[in-house]
PDB file of N, CA and C in Angstrom:
ATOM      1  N   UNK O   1     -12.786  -3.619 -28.008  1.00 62.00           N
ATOM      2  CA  UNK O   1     -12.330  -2.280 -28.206  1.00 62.00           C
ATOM      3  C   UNK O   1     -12.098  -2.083 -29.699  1.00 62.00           C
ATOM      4  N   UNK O   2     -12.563  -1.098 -30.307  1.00 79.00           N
ATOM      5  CA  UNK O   2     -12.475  -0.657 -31.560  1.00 79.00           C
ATOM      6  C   UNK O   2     -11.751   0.588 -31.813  1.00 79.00           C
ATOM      7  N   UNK O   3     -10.592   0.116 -32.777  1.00 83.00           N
ATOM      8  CA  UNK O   3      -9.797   1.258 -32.881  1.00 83.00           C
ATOM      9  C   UNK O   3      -8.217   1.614 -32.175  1.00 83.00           C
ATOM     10  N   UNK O   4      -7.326   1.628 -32.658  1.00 84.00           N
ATOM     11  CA  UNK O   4      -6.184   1.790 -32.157  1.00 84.00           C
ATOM     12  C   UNK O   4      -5.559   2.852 -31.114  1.00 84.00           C
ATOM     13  N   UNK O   5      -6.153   4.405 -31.465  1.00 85.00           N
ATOM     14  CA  UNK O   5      -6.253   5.403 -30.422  1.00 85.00           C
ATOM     15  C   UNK O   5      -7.023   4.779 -29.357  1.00 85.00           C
ATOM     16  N   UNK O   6      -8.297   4.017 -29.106  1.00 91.00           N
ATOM     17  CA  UNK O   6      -8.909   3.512 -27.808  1.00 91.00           C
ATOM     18  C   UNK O   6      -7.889   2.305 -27.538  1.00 91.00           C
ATOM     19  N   UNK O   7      -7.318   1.559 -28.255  1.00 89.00           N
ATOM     20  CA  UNK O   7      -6.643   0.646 -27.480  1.00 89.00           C
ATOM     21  C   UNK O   7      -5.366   1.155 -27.073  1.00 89.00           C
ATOM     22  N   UNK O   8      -4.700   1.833 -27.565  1.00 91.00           N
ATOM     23  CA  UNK O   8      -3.509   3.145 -26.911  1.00 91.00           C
ATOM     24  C   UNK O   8      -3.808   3.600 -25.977  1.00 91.00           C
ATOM     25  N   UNK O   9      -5.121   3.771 -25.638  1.00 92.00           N
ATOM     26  CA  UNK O   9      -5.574   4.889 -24.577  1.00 92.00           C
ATOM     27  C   UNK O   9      -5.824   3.612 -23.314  1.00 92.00           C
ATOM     28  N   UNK O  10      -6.508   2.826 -23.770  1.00 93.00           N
ATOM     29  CA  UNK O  10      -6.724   1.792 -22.665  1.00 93.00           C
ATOM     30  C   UNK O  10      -5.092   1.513 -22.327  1.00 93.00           C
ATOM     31  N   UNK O  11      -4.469   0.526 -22.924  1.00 92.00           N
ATOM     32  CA  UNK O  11      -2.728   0.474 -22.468  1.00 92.00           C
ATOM     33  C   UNK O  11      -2.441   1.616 -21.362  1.00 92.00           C
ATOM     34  N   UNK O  12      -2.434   3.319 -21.985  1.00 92.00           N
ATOM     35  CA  UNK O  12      -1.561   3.793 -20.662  1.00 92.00           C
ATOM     36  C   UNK O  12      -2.663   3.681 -19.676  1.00 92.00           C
ATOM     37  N   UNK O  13      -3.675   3.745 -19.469  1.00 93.00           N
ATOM     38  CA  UNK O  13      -4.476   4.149 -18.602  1.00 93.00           C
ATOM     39  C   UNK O  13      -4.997   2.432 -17.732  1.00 93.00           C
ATOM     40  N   UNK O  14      -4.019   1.325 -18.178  1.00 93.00           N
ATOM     41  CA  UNK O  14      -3.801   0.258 -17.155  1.00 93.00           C
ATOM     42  C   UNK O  14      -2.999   0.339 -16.474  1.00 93.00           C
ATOM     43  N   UNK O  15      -1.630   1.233 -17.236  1.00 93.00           N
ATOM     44  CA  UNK O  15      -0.172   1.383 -17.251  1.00 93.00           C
ATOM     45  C   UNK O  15      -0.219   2.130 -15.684  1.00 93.00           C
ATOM     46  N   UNK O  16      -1.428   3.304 -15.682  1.00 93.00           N
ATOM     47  CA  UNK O  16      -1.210   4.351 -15.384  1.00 93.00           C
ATOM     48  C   UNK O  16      -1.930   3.963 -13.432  1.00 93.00           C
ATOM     49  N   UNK O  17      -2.920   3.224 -13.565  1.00 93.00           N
ATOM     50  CA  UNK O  17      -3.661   2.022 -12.749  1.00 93.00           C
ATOM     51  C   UNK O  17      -2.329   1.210 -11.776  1.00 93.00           C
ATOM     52  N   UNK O  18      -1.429   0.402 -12.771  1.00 92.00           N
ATOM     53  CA  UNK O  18      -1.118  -0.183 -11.955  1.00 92.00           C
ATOM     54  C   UNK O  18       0.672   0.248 -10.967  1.00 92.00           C
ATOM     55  N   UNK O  19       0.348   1.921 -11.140  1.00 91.00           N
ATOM     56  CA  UNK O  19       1.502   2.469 -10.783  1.00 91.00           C
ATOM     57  C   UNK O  19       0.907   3.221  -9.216  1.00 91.00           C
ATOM     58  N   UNK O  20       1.982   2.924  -7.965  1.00 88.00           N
ATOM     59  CA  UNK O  20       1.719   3.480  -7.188  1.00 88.00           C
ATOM     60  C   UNK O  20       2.868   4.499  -6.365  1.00 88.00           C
ATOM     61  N   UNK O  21       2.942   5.670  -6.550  1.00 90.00           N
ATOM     62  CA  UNK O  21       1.896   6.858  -6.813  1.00 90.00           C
ATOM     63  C   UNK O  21       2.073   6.730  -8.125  1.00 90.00           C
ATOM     64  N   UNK O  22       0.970   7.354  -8.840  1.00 82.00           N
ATOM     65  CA  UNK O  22       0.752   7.655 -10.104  1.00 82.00           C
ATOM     66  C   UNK O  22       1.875   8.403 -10.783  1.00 82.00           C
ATOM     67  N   UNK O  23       3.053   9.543 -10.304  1.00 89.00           N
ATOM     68  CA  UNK O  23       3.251  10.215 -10.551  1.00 89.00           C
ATOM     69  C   UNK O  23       4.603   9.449 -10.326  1.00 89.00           C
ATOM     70  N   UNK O  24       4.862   8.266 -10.376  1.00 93.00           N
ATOM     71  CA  UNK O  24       6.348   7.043 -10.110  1.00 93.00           C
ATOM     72  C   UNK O  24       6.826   7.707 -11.157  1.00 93.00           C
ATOM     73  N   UNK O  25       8.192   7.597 -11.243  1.00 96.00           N
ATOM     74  CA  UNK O  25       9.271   7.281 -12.254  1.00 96.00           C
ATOM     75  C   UNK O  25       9.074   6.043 -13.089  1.00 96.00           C
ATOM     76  N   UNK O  26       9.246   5.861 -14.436  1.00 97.00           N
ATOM     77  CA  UNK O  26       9.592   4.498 -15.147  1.00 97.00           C
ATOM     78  C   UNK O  26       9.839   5.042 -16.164  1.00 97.00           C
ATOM     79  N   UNK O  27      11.061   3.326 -16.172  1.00 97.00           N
ATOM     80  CA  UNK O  27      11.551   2.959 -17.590  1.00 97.00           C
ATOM     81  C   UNK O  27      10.650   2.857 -18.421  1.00 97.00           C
ATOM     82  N   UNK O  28      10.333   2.665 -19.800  1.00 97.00           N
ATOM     83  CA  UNK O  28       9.600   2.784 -20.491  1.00 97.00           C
ATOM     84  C   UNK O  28      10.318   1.862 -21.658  1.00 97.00           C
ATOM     85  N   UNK O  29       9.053   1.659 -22.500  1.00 97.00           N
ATOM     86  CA  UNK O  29       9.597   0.222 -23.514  1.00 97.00           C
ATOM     87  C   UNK O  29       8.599   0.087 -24.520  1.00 97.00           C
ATOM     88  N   UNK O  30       8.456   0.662 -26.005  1.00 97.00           N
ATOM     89  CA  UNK O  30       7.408   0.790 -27.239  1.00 97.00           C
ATOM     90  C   UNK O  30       8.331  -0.424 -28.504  1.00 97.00           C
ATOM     91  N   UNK O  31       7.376  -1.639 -28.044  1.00 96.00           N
ATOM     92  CA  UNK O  31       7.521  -2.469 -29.104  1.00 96.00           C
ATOM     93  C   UNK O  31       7.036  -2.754 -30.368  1.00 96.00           C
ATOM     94  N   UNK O  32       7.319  -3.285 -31.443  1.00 96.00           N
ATOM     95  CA  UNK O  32       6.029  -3.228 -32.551  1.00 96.00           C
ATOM     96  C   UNK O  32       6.340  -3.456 -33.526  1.00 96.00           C
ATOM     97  N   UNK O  33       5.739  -4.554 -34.029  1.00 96.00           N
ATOM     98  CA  UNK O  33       5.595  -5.354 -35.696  1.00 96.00           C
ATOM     99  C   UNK O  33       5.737  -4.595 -37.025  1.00 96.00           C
ATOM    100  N   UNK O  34       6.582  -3.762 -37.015  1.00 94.00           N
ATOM    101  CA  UNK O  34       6.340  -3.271 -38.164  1.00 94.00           C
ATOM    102  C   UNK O  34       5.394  -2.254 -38.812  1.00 94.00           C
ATOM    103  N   UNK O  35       5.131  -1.710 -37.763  1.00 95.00           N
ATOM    104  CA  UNK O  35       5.076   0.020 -37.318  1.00 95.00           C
ATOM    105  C   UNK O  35       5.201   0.764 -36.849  1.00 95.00           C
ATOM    106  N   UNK O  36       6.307   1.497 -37.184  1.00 96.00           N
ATOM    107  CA  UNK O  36       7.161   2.411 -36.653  1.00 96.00           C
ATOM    108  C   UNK O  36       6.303   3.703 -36.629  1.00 96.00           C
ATOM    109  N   UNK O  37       5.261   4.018 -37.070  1.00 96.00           N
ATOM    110  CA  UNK O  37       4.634   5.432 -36.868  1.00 96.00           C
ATOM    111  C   UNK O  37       3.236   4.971 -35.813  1.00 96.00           C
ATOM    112  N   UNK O  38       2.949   3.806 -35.476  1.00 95.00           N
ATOM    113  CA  UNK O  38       1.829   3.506 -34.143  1.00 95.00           C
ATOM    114  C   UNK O  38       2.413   3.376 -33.132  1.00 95.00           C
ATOM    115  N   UNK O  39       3.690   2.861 -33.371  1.00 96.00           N
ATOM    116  CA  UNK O  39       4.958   2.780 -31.777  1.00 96.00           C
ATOM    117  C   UNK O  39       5.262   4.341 -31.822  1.00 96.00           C
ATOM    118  N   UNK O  40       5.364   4.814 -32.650  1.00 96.00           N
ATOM    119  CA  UNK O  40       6.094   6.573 -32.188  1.00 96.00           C
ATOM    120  C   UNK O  40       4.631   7.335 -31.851  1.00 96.00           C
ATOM    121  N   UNK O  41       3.398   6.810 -31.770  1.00 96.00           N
ATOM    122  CA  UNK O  41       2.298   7.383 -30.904  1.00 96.00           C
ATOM    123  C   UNK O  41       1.905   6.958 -30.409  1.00 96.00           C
ATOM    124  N   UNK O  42       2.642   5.655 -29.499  1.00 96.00           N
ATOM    125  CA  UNK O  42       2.158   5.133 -28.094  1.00 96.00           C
ATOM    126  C   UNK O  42       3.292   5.693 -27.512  1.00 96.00           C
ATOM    127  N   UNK O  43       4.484   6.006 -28.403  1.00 97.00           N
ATOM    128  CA  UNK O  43       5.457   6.608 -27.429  1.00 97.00           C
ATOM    129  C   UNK O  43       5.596   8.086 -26.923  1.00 97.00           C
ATOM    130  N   UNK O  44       4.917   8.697 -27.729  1.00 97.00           N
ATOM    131  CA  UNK O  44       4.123  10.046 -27.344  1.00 97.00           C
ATOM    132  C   UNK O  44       2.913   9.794 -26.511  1.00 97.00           C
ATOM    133  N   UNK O  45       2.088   8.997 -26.244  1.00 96.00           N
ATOM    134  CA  UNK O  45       1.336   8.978 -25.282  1.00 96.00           C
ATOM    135  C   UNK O  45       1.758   8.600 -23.960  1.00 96.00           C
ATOM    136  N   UNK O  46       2.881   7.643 -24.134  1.00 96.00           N
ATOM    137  CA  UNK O  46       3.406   7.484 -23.024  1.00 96.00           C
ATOM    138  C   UNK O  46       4.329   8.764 -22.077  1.00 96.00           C
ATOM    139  N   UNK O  47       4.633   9.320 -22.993  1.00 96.00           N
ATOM    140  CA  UNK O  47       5.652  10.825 -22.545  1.00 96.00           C
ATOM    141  C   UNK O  47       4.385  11.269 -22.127  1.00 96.00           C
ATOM    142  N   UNK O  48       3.367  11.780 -22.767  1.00 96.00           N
ATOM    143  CA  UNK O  48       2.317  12.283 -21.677  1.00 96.00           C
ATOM    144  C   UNK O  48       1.634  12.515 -20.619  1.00 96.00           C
ATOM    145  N   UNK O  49       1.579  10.916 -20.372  1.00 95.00           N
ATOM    146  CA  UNK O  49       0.702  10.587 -19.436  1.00 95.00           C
ATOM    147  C   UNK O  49       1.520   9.856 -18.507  1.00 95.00           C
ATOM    148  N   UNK O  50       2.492   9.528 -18.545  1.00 96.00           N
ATOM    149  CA  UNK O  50       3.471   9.021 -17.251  1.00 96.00           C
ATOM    150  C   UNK O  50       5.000   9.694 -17.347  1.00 96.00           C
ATOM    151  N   UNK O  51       5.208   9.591 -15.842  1.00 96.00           N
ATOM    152  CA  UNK O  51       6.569  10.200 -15.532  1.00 96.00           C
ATOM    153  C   UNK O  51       7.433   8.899 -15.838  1.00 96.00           C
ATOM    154  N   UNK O  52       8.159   9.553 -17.765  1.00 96.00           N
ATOM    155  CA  UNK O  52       8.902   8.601 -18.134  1.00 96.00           C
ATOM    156  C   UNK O  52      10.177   9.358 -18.304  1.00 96.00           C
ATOM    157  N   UNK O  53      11.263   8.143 -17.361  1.00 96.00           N
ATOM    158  CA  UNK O  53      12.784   8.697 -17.077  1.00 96.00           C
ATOM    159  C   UNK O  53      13.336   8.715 -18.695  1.00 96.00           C
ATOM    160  N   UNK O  54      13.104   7.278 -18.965  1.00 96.00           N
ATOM    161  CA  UNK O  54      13.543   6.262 -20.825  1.00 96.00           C
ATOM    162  C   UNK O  54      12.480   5.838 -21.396  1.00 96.00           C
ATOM    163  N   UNK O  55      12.881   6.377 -22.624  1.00 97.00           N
ATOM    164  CA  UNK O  55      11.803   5.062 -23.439  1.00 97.00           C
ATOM    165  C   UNK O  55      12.452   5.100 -24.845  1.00 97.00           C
ATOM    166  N   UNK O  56      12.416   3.147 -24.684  1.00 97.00           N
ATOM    167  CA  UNK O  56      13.234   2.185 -25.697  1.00 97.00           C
ATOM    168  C   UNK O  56      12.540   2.015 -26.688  1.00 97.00           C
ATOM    169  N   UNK O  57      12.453   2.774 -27.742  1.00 97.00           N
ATOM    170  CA  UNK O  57      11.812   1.885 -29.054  1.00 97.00           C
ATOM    171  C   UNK O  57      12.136   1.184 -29.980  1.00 97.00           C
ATOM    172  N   UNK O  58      11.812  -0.108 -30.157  1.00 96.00           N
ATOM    173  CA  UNK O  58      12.304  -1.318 -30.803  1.00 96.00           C
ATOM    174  C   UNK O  58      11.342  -2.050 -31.431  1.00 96.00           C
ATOM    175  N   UNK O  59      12.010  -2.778 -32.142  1.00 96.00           N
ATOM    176  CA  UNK O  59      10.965  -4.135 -33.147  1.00 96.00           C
ATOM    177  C   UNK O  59      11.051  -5.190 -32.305  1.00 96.00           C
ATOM    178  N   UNK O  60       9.744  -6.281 -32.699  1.00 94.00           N
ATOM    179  CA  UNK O  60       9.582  -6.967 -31.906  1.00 94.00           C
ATOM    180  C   UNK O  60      10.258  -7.835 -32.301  1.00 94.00           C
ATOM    181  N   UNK O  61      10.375  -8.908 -31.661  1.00 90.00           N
ATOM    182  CA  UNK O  61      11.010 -10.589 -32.006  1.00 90.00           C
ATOM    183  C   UNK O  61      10.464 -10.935 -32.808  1.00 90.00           C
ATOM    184  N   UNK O  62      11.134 -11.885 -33.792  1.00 90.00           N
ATOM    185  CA  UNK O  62      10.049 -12.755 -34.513  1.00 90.00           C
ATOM    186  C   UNK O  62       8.637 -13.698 -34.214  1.00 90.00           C
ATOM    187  N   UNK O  63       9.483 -13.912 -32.910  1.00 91.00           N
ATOM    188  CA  UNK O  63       8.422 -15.170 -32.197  1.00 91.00           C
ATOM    189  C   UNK O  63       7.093 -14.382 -32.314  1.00 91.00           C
ATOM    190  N   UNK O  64       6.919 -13.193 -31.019  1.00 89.00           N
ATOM    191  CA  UNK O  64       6.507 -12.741 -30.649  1.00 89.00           C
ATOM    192  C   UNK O  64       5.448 -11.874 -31.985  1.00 89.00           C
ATOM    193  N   UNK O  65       6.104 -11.001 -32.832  1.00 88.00           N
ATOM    194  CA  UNK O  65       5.684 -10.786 -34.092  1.00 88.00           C
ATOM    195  C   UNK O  65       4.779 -11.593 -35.071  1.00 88.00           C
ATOM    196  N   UNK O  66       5.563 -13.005 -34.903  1.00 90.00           N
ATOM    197  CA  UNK O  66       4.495 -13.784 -35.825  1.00 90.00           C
ATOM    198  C   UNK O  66       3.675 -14.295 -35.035  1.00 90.00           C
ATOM    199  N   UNK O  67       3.189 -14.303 -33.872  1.00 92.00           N
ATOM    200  CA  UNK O  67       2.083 -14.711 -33.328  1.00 92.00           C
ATOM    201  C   UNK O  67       0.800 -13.580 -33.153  1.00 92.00           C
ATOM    202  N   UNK O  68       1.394 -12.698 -33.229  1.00 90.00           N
ATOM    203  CA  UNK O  68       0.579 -11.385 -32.926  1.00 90.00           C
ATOM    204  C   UNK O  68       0.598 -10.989 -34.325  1.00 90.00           C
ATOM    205  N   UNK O  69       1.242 -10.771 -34.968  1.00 92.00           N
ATOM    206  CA  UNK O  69       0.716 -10.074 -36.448  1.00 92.00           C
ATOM    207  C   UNK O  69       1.416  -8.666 -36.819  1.00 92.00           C
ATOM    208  N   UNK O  70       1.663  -8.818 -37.931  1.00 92.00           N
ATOM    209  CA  UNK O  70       1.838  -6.986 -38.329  1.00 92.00           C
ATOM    210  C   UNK O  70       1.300  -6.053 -37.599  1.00 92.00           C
ATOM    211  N   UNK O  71       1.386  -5.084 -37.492  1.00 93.00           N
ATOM    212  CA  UNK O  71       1.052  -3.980 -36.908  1.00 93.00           C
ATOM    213  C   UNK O  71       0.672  -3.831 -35.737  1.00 93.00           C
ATOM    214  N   UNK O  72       1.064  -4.811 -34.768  1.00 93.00           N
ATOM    215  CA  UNK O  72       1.169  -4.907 -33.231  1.00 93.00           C
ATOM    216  C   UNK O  72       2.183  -3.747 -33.098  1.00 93.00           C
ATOM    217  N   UNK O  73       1.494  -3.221 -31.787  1.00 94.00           N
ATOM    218  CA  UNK O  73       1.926  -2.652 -30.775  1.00 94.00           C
ATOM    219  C   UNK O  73       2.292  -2.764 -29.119  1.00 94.00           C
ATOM    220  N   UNK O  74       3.336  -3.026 -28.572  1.00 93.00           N
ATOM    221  CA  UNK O  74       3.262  -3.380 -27.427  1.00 93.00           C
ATOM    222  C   UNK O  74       3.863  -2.157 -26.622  1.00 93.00           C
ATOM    223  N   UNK O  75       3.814  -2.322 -24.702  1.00 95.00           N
ATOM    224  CA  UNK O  75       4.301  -1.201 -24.398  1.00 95.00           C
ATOM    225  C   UNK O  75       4.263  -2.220 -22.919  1.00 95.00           C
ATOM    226  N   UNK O  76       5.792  -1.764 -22.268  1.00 94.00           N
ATOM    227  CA  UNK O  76       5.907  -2.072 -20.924  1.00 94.00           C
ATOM    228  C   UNK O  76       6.832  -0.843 -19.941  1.00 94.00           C
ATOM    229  N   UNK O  77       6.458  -0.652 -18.690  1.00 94.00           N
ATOM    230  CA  UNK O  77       7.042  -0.134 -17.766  1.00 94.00           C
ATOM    231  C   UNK O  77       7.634  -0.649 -16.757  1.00 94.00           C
ATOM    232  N   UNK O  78       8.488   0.179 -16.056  1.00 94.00           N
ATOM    233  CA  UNK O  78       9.297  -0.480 -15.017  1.00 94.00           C
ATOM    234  C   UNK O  78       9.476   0.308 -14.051  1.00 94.00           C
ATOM    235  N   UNK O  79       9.299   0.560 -12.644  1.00 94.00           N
ATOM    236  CA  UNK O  79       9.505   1.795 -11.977  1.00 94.00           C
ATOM    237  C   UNK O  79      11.337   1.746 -11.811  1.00 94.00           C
ATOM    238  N   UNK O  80      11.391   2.997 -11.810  1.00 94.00           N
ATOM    239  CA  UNK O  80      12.929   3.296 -11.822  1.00 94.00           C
ATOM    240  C   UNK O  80      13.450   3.264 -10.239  1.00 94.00           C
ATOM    241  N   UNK O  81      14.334   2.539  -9.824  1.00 84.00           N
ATOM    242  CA  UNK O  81      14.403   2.149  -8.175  1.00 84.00           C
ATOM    243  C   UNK O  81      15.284   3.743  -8.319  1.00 84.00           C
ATOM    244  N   UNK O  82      15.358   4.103  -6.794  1.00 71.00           N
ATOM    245  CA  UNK O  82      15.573   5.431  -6.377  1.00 71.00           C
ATOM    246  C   UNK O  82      17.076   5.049  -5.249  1.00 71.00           C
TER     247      UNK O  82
END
């Protein structure tokens, strides 16, 4: 995959895959190495395209950071129990 908007787009649209109904509730969670303006547009894509109750945006761990690299982006969901 080439390109950060296609790999944003792939993320919700696994996100969006492995939710049943599509239209679930979830927590929401935009991690990221030291970019704060590619996490604040996965976190706008995520408000888009899924029914999000929260969403946490934070830096990553070190661990996690230095294995993956600068300018990682991560993103996890959680369905919100009812």
């Amino acid at each position: 995959m080439r390109g950060a908007g296609k790999a944003r787009s792939l993320i919700l649209r696994l996100i969006q895959q492995s939710l049943s109904p599509p239209d679930l509730p979830v927590n929401a969670a935009v991690m990221h190495a030291d970019a704060p303006e590619a996490a604040e547009q996965m976190r706008n894509l995520l408000e888009s395209g899924l029914n999000c109750q929260n969403i946490i945006l934070s830096q990553m761990g070190p661990g996690t950071a230095a294995g993956c690299g600068l300018g990682t982006v991560g993103a996890a969901c959680v369905p919100v129990e009812t």
